[in-house]
XYZ file of C-alpha atoms in Angstrom:
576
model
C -41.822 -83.558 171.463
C -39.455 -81.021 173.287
C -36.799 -83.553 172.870
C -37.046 -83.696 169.149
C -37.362 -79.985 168.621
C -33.748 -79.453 170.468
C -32.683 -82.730 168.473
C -34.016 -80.282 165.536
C -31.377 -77.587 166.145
C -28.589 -79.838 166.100
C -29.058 -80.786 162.710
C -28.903 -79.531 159.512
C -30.947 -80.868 156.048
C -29.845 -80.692 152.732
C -30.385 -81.660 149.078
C -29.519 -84.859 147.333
C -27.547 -84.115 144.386
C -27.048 -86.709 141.476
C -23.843 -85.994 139.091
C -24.323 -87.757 135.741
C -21.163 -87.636 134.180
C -22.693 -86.911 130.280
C -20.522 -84.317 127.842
C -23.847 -83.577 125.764
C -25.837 -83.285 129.507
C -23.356 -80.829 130.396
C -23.197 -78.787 127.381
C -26.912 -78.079 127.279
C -26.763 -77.716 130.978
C -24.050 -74.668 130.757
C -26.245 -73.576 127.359
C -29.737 -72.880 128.612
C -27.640 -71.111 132.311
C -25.904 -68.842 129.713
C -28.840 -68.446 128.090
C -30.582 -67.476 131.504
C -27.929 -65.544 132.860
C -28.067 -63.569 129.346
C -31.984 -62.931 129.609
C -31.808 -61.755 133.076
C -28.793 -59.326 132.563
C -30.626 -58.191 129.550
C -33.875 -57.677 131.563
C -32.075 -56.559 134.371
C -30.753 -53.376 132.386
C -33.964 -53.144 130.273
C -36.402 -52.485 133.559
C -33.728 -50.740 135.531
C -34.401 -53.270 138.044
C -31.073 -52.407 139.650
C -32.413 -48.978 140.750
C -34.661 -47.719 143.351
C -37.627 -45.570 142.216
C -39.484 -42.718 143.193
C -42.411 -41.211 141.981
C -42.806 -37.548 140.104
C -45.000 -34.345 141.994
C -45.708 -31.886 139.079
C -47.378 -28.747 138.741
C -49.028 -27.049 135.042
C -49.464 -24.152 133.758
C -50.465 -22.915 130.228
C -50.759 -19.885 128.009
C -52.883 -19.806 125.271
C -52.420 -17.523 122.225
C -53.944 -16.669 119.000
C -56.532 -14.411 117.177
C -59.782 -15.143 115.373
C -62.377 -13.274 113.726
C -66.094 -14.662 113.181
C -69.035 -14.015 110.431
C -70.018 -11.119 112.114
C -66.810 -9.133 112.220
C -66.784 -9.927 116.044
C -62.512 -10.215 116.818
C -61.945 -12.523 119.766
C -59.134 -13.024 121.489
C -57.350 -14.860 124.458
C -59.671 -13.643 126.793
C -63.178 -14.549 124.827
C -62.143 -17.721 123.831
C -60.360 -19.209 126.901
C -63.511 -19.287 128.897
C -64.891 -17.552 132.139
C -62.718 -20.058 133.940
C -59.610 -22.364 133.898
C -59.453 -25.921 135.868
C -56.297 -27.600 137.193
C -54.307 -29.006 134.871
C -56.774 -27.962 131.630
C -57.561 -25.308 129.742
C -60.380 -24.682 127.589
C -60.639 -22.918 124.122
C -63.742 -21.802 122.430
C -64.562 -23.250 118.817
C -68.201 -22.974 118.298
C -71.129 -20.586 119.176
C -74.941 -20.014 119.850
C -75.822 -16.335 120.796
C -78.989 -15.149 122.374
C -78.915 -11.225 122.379
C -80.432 -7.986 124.106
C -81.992 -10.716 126.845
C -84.189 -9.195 129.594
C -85.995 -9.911 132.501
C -89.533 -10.635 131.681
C -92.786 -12.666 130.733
C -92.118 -14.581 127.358
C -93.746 -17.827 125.913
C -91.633 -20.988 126.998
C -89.898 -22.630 124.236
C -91.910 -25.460 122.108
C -91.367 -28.865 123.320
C -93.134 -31.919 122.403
C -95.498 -32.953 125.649
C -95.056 -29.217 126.509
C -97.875 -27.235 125.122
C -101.656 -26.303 126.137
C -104.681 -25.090 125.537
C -105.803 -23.751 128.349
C -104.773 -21.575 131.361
C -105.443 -24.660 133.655
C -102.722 -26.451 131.705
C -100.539 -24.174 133.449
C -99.668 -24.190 136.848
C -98.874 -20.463 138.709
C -94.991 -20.913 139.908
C -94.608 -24.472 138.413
C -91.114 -25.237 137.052
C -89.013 -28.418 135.979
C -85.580 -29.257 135.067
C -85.564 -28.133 131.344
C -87.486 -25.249 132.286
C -86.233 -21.518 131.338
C -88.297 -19.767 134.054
C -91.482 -19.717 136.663
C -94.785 -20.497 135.006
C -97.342 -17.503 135.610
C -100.324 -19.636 134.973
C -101.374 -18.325 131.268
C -100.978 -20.265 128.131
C -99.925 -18.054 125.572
C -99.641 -18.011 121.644
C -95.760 -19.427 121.208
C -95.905 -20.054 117.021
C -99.284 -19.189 115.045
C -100.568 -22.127 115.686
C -99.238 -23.444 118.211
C -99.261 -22.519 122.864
C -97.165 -22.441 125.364
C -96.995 -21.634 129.261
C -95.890 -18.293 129.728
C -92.821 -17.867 132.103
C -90.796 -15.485 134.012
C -87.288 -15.391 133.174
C -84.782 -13.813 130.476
C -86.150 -12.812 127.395
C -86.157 -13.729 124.554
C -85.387 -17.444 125.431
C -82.681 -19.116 123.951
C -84.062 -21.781 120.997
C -82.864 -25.002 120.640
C -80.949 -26.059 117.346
C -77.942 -27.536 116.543
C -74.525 -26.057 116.636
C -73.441 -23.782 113.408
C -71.379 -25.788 111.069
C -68.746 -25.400 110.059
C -67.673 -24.087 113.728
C -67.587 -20.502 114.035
C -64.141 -20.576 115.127
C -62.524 -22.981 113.034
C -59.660 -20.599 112.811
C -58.296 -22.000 116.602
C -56.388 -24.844 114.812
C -53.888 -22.663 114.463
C -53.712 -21.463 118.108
C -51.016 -22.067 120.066
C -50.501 -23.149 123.611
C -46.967 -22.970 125.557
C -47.210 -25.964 128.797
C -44.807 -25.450 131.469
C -44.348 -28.000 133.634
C -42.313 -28.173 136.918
C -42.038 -31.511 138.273
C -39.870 -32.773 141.773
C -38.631 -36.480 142.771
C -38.672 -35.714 146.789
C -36.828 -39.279 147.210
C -34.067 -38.168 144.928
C -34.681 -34.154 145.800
C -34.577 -33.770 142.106
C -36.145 -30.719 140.150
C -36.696 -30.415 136.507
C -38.964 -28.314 134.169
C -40.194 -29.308 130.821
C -38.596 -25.603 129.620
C -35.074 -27.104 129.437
C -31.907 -24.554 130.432
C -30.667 -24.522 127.172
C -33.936 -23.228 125.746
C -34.005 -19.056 125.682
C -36.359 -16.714 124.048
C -35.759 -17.066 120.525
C -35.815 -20.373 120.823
C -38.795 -20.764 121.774
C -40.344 -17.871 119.329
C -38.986 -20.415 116.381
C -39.281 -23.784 117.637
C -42.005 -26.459 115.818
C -43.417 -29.857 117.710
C -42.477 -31.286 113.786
C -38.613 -30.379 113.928
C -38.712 -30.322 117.725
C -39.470 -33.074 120.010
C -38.835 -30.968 122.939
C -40.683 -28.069 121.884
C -42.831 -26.873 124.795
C -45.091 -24.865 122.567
C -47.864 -26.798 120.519
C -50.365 -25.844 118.028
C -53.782 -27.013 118.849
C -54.352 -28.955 115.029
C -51.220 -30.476 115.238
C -53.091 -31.779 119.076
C -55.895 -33.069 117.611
C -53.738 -34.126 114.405
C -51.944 -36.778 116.645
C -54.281 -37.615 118.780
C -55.955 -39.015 115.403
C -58.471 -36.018 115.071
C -59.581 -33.418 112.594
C -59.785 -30.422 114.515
C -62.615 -29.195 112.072
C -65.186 -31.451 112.462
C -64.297 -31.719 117.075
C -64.784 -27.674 116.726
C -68.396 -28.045 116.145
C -69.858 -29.720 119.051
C -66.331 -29.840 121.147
C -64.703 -32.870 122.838
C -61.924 -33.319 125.244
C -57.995 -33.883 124.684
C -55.867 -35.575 126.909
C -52.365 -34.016 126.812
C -49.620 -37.013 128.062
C -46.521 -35.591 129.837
C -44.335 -38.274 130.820
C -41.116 -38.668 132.601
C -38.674 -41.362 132.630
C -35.577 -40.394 133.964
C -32.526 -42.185 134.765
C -30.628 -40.250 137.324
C -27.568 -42.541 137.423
C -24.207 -40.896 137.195
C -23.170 -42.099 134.288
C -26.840 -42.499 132.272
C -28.398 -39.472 134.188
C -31.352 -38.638 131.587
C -34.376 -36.618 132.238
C -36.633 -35.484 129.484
C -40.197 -35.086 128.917
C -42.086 -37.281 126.164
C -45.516 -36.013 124.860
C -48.416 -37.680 123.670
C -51.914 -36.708 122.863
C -55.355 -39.040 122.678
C -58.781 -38.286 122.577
C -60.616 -38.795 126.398
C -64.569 -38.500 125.189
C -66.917 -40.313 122.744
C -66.335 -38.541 119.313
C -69.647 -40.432 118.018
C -72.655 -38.172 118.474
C -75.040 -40.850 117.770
C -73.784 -43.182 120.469
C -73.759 -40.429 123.157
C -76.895 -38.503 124.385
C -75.389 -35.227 125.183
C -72.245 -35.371 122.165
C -69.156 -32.761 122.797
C -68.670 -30.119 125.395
C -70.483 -26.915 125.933
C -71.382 -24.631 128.898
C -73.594 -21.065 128.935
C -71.937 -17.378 129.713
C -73.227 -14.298 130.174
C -72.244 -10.689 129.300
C -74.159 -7.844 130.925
C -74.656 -4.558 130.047
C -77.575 -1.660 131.039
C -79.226 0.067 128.440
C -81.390 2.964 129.710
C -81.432 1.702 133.130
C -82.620 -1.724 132.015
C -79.937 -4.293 132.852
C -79.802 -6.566 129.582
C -77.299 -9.782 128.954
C -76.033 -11.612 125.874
C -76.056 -15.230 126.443
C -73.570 -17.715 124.874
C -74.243 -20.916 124.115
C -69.818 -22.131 123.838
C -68.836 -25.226 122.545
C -65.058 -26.009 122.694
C -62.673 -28.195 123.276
C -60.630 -29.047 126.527
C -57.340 -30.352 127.174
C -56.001 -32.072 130.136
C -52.656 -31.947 131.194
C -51.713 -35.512 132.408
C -48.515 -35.747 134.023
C -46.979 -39.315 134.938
C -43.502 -40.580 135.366
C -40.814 -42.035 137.554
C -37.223 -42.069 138.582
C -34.321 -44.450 139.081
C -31.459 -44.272 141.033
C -29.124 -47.035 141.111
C -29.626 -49.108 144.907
C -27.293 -52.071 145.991
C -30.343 -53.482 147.934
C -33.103 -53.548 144.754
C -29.842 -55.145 142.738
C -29.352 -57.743 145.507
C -33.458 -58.465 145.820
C -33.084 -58.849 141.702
C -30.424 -61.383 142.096
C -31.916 -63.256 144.574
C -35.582 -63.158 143.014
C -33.927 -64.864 139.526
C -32.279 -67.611 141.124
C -35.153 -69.590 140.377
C -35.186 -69.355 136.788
C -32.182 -71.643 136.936
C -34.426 -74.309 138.339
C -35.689 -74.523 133.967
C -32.839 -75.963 133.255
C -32.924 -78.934 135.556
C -36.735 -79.169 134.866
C -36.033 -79.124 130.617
C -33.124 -81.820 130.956
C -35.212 -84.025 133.333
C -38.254 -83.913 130.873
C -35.508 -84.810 127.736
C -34.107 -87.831 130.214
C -37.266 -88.953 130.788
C -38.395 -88.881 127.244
C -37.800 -90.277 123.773
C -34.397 -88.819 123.818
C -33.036 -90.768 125.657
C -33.191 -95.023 126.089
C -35.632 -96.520 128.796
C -33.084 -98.030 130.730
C -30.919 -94.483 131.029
C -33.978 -93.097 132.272
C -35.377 -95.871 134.955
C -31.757 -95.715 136.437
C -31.286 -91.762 136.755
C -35.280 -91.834 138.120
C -33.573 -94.356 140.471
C -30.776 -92.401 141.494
C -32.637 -89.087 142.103
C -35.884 -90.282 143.557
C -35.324 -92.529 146.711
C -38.851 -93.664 146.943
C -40.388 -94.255 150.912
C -43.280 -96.649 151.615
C -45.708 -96.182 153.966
C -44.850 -97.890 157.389
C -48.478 -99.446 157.297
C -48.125 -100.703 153.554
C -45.980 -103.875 152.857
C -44.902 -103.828 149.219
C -43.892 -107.786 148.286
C -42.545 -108.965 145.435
C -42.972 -111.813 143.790
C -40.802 -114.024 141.013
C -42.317 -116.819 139.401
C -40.182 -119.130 137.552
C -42.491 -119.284 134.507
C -42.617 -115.772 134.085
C -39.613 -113.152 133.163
C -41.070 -110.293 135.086
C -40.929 -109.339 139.011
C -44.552 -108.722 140.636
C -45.291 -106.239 142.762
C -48.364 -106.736 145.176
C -49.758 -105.710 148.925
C -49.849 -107.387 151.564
C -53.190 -109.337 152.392
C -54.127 -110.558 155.863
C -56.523 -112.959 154.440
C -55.707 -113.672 150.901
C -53.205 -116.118 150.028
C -49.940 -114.597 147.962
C -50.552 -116.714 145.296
C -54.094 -114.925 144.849
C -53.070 -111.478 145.381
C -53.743 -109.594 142.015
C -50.541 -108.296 141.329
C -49.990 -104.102 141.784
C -47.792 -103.792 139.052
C -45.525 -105.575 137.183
C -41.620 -104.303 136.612
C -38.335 -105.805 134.435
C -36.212 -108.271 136.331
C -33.061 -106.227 136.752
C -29.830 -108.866 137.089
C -27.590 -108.642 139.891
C -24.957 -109.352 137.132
C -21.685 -108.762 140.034
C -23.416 -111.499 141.728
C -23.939 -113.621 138.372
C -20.482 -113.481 137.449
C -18.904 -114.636 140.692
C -21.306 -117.537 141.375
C -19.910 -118.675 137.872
C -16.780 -118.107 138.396
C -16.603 -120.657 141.925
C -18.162 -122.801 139.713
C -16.145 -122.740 137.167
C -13.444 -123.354 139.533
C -15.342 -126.576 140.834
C -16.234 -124.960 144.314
C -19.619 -126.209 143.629
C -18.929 -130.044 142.092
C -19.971 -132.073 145.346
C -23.211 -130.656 145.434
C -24.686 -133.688 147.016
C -22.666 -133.275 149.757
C -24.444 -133.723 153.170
C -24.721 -130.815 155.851
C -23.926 -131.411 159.111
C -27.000 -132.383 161.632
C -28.659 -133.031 158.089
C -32.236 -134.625 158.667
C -34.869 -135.409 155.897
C -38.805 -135.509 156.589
C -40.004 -139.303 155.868
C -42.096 -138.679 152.832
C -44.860 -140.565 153.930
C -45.599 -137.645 156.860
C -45.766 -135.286 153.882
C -48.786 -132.900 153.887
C -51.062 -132.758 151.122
C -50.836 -130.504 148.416
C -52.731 -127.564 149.128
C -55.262 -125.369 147.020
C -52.771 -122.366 146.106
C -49.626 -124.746 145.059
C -48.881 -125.187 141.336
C -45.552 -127.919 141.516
C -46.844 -130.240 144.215
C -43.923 -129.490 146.230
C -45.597 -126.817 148.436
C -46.377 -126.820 152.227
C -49.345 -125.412 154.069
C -48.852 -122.594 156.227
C -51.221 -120.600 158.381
C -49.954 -117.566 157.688
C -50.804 -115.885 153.868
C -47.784 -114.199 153.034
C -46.029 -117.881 152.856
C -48.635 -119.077 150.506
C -46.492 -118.959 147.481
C -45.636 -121.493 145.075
C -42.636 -120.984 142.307
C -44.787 -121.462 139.562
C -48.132 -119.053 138.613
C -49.554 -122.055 136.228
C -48.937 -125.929 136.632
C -45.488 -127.191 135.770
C -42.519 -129.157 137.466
C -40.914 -127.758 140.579
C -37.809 -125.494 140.286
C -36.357 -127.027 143.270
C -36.316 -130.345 141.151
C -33.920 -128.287 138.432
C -29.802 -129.087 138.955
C -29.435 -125.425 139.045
C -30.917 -124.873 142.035
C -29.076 -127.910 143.718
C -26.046 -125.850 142.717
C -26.614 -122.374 143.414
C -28.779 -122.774 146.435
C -28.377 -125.923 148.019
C -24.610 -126.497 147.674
C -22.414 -126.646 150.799
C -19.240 -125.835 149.329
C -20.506 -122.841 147.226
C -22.406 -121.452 150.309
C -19.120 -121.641 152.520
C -17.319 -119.931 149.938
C -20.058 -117.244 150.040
C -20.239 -116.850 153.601
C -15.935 -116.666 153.137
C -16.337 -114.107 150.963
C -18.522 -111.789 152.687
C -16.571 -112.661 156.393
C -13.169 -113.481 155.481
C -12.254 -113.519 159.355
C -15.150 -116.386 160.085
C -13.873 -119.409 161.606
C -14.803 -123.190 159.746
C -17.215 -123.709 162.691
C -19.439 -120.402 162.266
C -19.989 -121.128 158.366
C -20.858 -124.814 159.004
C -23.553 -124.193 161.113
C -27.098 -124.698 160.155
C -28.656 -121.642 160.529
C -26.053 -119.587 158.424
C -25.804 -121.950 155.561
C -29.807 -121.673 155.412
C -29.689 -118.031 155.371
C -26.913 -117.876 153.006
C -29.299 -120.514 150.943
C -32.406 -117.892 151.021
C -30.068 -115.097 149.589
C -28.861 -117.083 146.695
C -31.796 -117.959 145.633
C -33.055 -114.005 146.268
C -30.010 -112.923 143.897
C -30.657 -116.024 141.736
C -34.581 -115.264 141.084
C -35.056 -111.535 142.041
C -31.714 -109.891 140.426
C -31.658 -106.443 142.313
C -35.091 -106.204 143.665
C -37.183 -102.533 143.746
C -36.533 -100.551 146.163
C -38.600 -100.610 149.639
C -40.047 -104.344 148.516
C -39.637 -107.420 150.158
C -38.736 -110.374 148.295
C -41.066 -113.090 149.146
C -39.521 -116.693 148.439
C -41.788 -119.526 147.454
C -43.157 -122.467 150.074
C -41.585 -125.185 147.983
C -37.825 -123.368 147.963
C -38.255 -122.419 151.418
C -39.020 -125.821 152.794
C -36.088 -127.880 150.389
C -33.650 -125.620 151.838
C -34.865 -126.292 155.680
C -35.044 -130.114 154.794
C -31.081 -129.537 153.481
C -29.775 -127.614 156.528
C -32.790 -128.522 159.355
C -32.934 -126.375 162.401
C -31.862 -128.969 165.262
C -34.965 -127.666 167.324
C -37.151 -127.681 164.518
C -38.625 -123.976 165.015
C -38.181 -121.174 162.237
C -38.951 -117.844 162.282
C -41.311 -118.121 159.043
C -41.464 -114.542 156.779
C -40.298 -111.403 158.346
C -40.595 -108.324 155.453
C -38.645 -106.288 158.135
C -35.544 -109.507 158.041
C -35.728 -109.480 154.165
C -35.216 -105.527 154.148
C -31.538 -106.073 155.420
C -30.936 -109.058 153.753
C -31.931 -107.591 150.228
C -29.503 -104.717 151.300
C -26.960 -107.647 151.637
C -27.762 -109.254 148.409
C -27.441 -105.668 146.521
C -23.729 -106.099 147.463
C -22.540 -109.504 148.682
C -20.641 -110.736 145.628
């Protein structure tokens, strides 16, 4: 293992690339990368995904200002309306009232409530007190309506009664209130610092400028708030709601592009539908206290309102070399579509079968498993090449075939076998071999179970149990052509020429080589080009006419060897 890992460093791995040399290929190859190049550049500048970003800090703060005037003749301004208090980011205006005057502390009845009344002073417990109490029971049930008793309490009287809020709101007249936001904000990646009141916006600007003219304009009115944030500010007045006020910032702070300006937008936060909400709108209780006569009374306020909540969100960009480089490097993929979209057309009705098979062939090199022995099998009766596995205990001539593909012709092959014998280099076929020795035909076995030509031997081993033929039928080795393309000695020392120019007479003469020579012909001859990783299996009855032409002088052979018949198909691919 530590041998192959330094092996590892010494070498280096790359792809296979297959060049089809195809003008329409090409075209829609350079199309669809323009394309791509063009949808990246166009995202590219769309996103900003050339610039670093950074994150905006902000701070808010708001005026409110306006005037209104209820039933009573009661004025109220900034400071009645606004609230005892302001939150961060929000501010709070008053639109609706309930007023419980000239309160004092006392004993009063409690308020009617269903579940809540007695009959008795037992019904009443002395210092007893829940959540929607007003005060401390004293322990007497007292005469609340005419009819009708209560537990008496401690606490502020009169007690505030329940009922709905006054409508229309009692301070309708806040639509037209205005509210000025500033808003600082700071990029601390970028040290940047901006305000939503822009330096070329002065006093009388500001005095005259309208959200409807004015995108920019700081100041809003509160109907034109509700307005776009697809409200009627009349009907939230009565029971209140809350407003979310959008401030956001997208600024560019290139050089060339720098941009930085706010961009408002308004929605509604709460549920506007009272009868899907059990406490609808917004409300909370105040107090105003005054003595009168040494008695310290209070008037109590029921306020409903509305608030709004200054949301401020945004980013910044700054061009960056490295977030350009990441960009680049994280689109190189999309170029991979293009291979994938032209290897889906190749390998469908666009283009023919045969175009297809041999580009699958080119690109994919296919790699059996080293314990799986792919044969293949020709039979002379069929057109087609079978593929099967190899079977220990099977015969081949059993072996349910794996698959069956298209013969593929060795057609370089074809053409010069016809052309030697053409030229008569094959003529004196029956020529006899040197050392040539024929079986007596008496000593011939019987015909065994698998064979289908009666010209088969048996053989102990079941990859050799293979006849030429899958149904019955005469022999191929009793056809003229294979006397001439396997068996003759002329034509298969012009072969063995041809792919050893240098041999000497006595090295193609010999046995052995003129029998090997004889398997490949008939390999070529039968099998074409064969698929790749597969071994060629030649039939018993082929095998032994070719051993009974050119005998081995010892009589031994080394039977089928799928490793042998790898290198010799690599031979055939190419010997002619």
């Amino acid at each position: 293992m530590p041998c192959c890992g330094l092996r590892g460093l010494r070498q280096y791995e790359t792809n296979k690339l297959v060049r089809i040399q195809s003008v329409r290929l090409g075209s829609m190859k350079w199309s669809l990368n323009g394309f791509i190049l063009l949808f990246i550049c166009i995202m590219m500048l769309w996103n900003r995904k050339y610039q670093e970003f950074d994150l905006v800090v902000s701070s808010v703060h708001t005026k409110v200002k306006g005037v209104a005037q209820t039933l009573g003749d009661m004025v109220w301004d900034v400071v009645d309306y606004s609230g005892p208090s302001h939150d961060k980011n929000s501010f709070f205006v008053v639109t609706n009232v309930i007023v419980t005057k000239n309160q004092k502390q006392g004993k009063c009845p409690e308020v009617l409530r269903i579940g809540r009344l007695c009959r008795t002073d037992k019904d009443c417990g002395r210092g007893a007190w829940d959540q929607q109490s007003h005060g401390i029971q004293t322990g007497s049930c007292v005469i609340s309506d005419v009819s009708k008793k209560t537990c008496e309490v401690s606490a502020w009287c009169p007690i505030e009664k329940r009922g709905n809020p006054p409508r229309p709101a009692l301070l309708a007249a806040a639509e037209d209130f205005t509210v000025l936001i500033k808003n600082n904000i700071r990029f601390p990646a970028f040290n940047f610092i901006r305000r939503n009141i822009l330096p070329t916006m002065n006093g009388a600007y500001l005095s005259s400028c309208q959200r409807v003219n004015d995108s920019l304009c700081p100041i809003f009115r509160l109907g034109d708030i509700a307005r776009e944030a697809g409200e009627k500010f009349s009907e939230m007045a009565v029971e209140g709601g809350v407003i979310g006020i959008l401030i956001k910032w997208d600024c560019n702070l290139d050089w060339l592009m720098q941009r930085c300006l706010p961009k408002y937008s308004f929605r509604r936060l709460d549920e506007k539908e009272s009868n899907r909400t059990l406490y609808p709108g917004l409300n909370f209780r105040y107090a105003k206290y005054n003595t009168v006569n040494g008695v310290e009374e209070r008037t109590l306020y029921k306020a409903f309102g509305i608030r709004f909540d200054v949301m401020v969100f945004g980013q910044a960009g700054k061009f960056s070399f490295i977030q350009l480089i990441i960009y680049i490097g994280s689109t190189l993929s999309y170029y991979a579509l293009t291979t994938m979209l032209i290897d889906w057309l190749i390998g469908t009705s666009c283009y023919s079968v045969e175009v297809g098979q041999n580009y699958s062939e080119k690109k994919v090199e296919a790699v059996q498993d080293k314990q799986k022995c792919i044969l293949c099998v020709s039979y002379i009766d069929e057109n087609n090449i079978r593929l099967v596995k190899r079977s220990q205990k099977k015969s081949l001539q059993d072996v349910k075939a794996a698959s069956v593909q298209p013969r593929k012709e060795d057609t370089g092959h074809l053409r010069a076998v016809l052309s030697l014998l053409q030229s008569g280099v094959g003529a004196n076929h029956d020529a006899q071999p040197p050392h040539e020795h024929k079986p007596d035909p008496k000593q011939k076995p019987c015909r065994p179970a698998w064979c289908k030509c009666d010209h088969c031997t048996p053989s102990s081993v079941p990859q050799e149990e293979l006849c030429c033929r899958q149904s019955a039928g005469p022999c191929i080795t009793s056809s003229p052509l294979f006397g001439q393309l396997v068996l003759s000695h002329s034509l298969l020392e012009a072969v063995l020429l041809y792919r050893d120019p240098l041999s000497s007479l006595a090295d193609r003469g010999q046995a052995a080589s003129l029998r090997h020579c004889a398997y490949r012909q008939y390999i070529s001859w039968r099998f074409g080009v064969p698929p790749n990783d597969t071994h060629p299996v030649i039939p018993s009855c082929c095998v032994w006419r070719v051993r009974e032409e050119y005998p081995s002088p010892d009589g031994q052979y080394s039977g089928f060897r799928p490793v042998r018949i790898v290198s010799m198909q690599a031979c055939t691919n190419g010997e002619l």
